[in-house]
PDB file of C-alpha atoms in Angstrom:
ATOM      1  CA  MET A  35       6.021 -17.148 -36.439  1.00 96.00           C
ATOM      2  CA  TRP A  36       4.088 -17.971 -39.098  1.00 98.00           C
ATOM      3  CA  TYR A  37       5.089 -19.215 -42.851  1.00 98.00           C
ATOM      4  CA  VAL A  38       4.338 -19.251 -46.348  1.00 96.00           C
ATOM      5  CA  TYR A  39       5.800 -22.557 -48.106  1.00 96.00           C
ATOM      6  CA  PHE A  40       5.806 -23.750 -51.379  1.00 95.00           C
ATOM      7  CA  LEU A  41       5.031 -27.697 -52.129  1.00 95.00           C
ATOM      8  CA  GLU A  42       6.193 -29.301 -54.844  1.00 93.00           C
ATOM      9  CA  LEU A  43       3.388 -32.067 -56.013  1.00 95.00           C
ATOM     10  CA  ALA A  44       3.618 -35.010 -57.318  1.00 95.00           C
ATOM     11  CA  ASN A  45       2.464 -34.210 -60.735  1.00 94.00           C
ATOM     12  CA  GLY A  46       5.424 -31.259 -60.832  1.00 90.00           C
ATOM     13  CA  ASP A  47       3.068 -28.786 -59.752  1.00 90.00           C
ATOM     14  CA  ILE A  48       3.514 -25.575 -57.001  1.00 91.00           C
ATOM     15  CA  TYR A  49       1.396 -25.158 -54.011  1.00 94.00           C
ATOM     16  CA  VAL A  50       1.324 -22.334 -51.989  1.00 95.00           C
ATOM     17  CA  GLY A  51       0.010 -22.746 -48.378  1.00 96.00           C
ATOM     18  CA  SER A  52       0.657 -20.823 -44.865  1.00 97.00           C
ATOM     19  CA  THR A  53       0.379 -21.919 -41.573  1.00 98.00           C
ATOM     20  CA  ASN A  54       2.439 -20.939 -37.803  1.00 98.00           C
ATOM     21  CA  ASP A  55       3.333 -24.846 -37.652  1.00 97.00           C
ATOM     22  CA  LEU A  56       5.249 -26.029 -40.603  1.00 97.00           C
ATOM     23  CA  ASN A  57       6.039 -29.519 -39.948  1.00 97.00           C
ATOM     24  CA  ARG A  58       2.401 -30.319 -38.646  1.00 98.00           C
ATOM     25  CA  ARG A  59       1.139 -29.162 -41.915  1.00 97.00           C
ATOM     26  CA  HIS A  60       3.545 -30.940 -44.227  1.00 97.00           C
ATOM     27  CA  THR A  61       2.789 -34.040 -42.471  1.00 97.00           C
ATOM     28  CA  SER A  62      -0.836 -33.091 -43.027  1.00 97.00           C
ATOM     29  CA  HIS A  63      -0.464 -32.821 -46.853  1.00 97.00           C
ATOM     30  CA  ASN A  64       1.456 -35.977 -47.248  1.00 96.00           C
ATOM     31  CA  ALA A  65      -0.850 -38.059 -45.096  1.00 97.00           C
ATOM     32  CA  GLY A  66      -3.573 -36.869 -47.373  1.00 96.00           C
ATOM     33  CA  GLN A  67      -5.500 -35.048 -44.953  1.00 97.00           C
ATOM     34  CA  VAL A  68      -5.363 -31.692 -47.021  1.00 96.00           C
ATOM     35  CA  GLU A  69      -8.177 -32.115 -50.007  1.00 96.00           C
ATOM     36  CA  SER A  70      -6.068 -29.830 -52.392  1.00 94.00           C
ATOM     37  CA  THR A  71      -3.204 -32.035 -52.489  1.00 96.00           C
ATOM     38  CA  LYS A  72      -4.226 -35.367 -51.375  1.00 95.00           C
ATOM     39  CA  SER A  73      -4.355 -36.525 -54.889  1.00 96.00           C
ATOM     40  CA  PHE A  74      -0.961 -35.647 -55.598  1.00 96.00           C
ATOM     41  CA  LEU A  75       1.084 -37.173 -52.863  1.00 96.00           C
ATOM     42  CA  PRO A  76       3.861 -37.223 -52.017  1.00 96.00           C
ATOM     43  CA  VAL A  77       4.365 -33.594 -51.469  1.00 96.00           C
ATOM     44  CA  LYS A  78       7.965 -31.975 -51.210  1.00 95.00           C
ATOM     45  CA  LEU A  79       8.909 -28.854 -49.170  1.00 95.00           C
ATOM     46  CA  LYS A  80      10.821 -26.741 -51.791  1.00 93.00           C
ATOM     47  CA  SER A  81      10.948 -23.493 -50.128  1.00 92.00           C
ATOM     48  CA  TYR A  82       9.309 -21.367 -47.393  1.00 95.00           C
ATOM     49  CA  ILE A  83       9.298 -18.052 -46.078  1.00 94.00           C
ATOM     50  CA  ALA A  84       8.886 -16.775 -42.187  1.00 97.00           C
ATOM     51  CA  VAL A  85       6.973 -14.155 -41.446  1.00 97.00           C
ATOM     52  CA  GLU A  86       5.849 -12.491 -37.879  1.00 97.00           C
ATOM     53  CA  THR A  87       1.934 -12.236 -38.401  1.00 97.00           C
ATOM     54  CA  GLU A  88      -0.821 -14.262 -39.666  1.00 97.00           C
ATOM     55  CA  LEU A  89      -2.055 -11.275 -41.614  1.00 97.00           C
ATOM     56  CA  ASN A  90       1.507 -10.930 -43.314  1.00 97.00           C
ATOM     57  CA  ALA A  91       1.671 -14.767 -44.124  1.00 97.00           C
ATOM     58  CA  ARG A  92      -2.195 -14.710 -45.766  1.00 97.00           C
ATOM     59  CA  GLN A  93      -1.394 -11.503 -47.733  1.00 97.00           C
ATOM     60  CA  LEU A  94       1.865 -13.581 -49.100  1.00 95.00           C
ATOM     61  CA  GLU A  95       0.076 -16.605 -49.919  1.00 95.00           C
ATOM     62  CA  ARG A  96      -2.549 -14.629 -51.832  1.00 96.00           C
ATOM     63  CA  TYR A  97       0.141 -12.531 -53.726  1.00 95.00           C
ATOM     64  CA  PHE A  98       2.259 -16.193 -54.500  1.00 93.00           C
ATOM     65  CA  LYS A  99      -0.988 -17.484 -56.020  1.00 93.00           C
ATOM     66  CA  SER A 100      -1.500 -14.199 -58.844  1.00 93.00           C
ATOM     67  CA  GLY A 101       0.222 -14.317 -61.842  1.00 87.00           C
ATOM     68  CA  SER A 102       3.197 -12.084 -60.971  1.00 88.00           C
ATOM     69  CA  GLY A 103       3.527 -13.646 -57.531  1.00 88.00           C
ATOM     70  CA  LYS A 104       3.820 -16.873 -59.278  1.00 84.00           C
ATOM     71  CA  ALA A 105       6.399 -15.994 -61.903  1.00 88.00           C
ATOM     72  CA  LEU A 106       8.202 -14.154 -59.125  1.00 86.00           C
ATOM     73  CA  ALA A 107       8.563 -17.180 -56.767  1.00 82.00           C
ATOM     74  CA  HIS A 108       9.417 -19.365 -59.872  1.00 80.00           C
ATOM     75  CA  LYS A 109      12.410 -16.937 -60.278  1.00 82.00           C
ATOM     76  CA  ARG A 110      13.110 -16.211 -57.004  1.00 80.00           C
ATOM     77  CA  PHE A 111      13.172 -19.718 -55.043  1.00 72.00           C
ATOM     78  CA  CYS A 112      13.949 -21.656 -57.930  1.00 68.00           C
ATOM     79  CA  LEU A 113      10.714 -23.532 -58.179  1.00 67.00           C
ATOM     80  CA  ARG A 114      10.332 -25.876 -61.310  1.00 60.00           C
TER      81      ARG A 114
END
């Protein structure tokens, strides 16, 4: 199982990522081991989507980082 996840950063921004181990990845973000989020700790897991394959997860992650994907995520997952 793969996950596309949404983190709320300490500055209020939303970070989108994907992983096959959600607990490990969330822990690594909060431990400051992820370059793109380590300046905005702590991070809070806001929502996630489970999908079957890595390919699906990567495609969804890319979509949610786009303009229309961000709008849909904010509306559908009540982000921010």
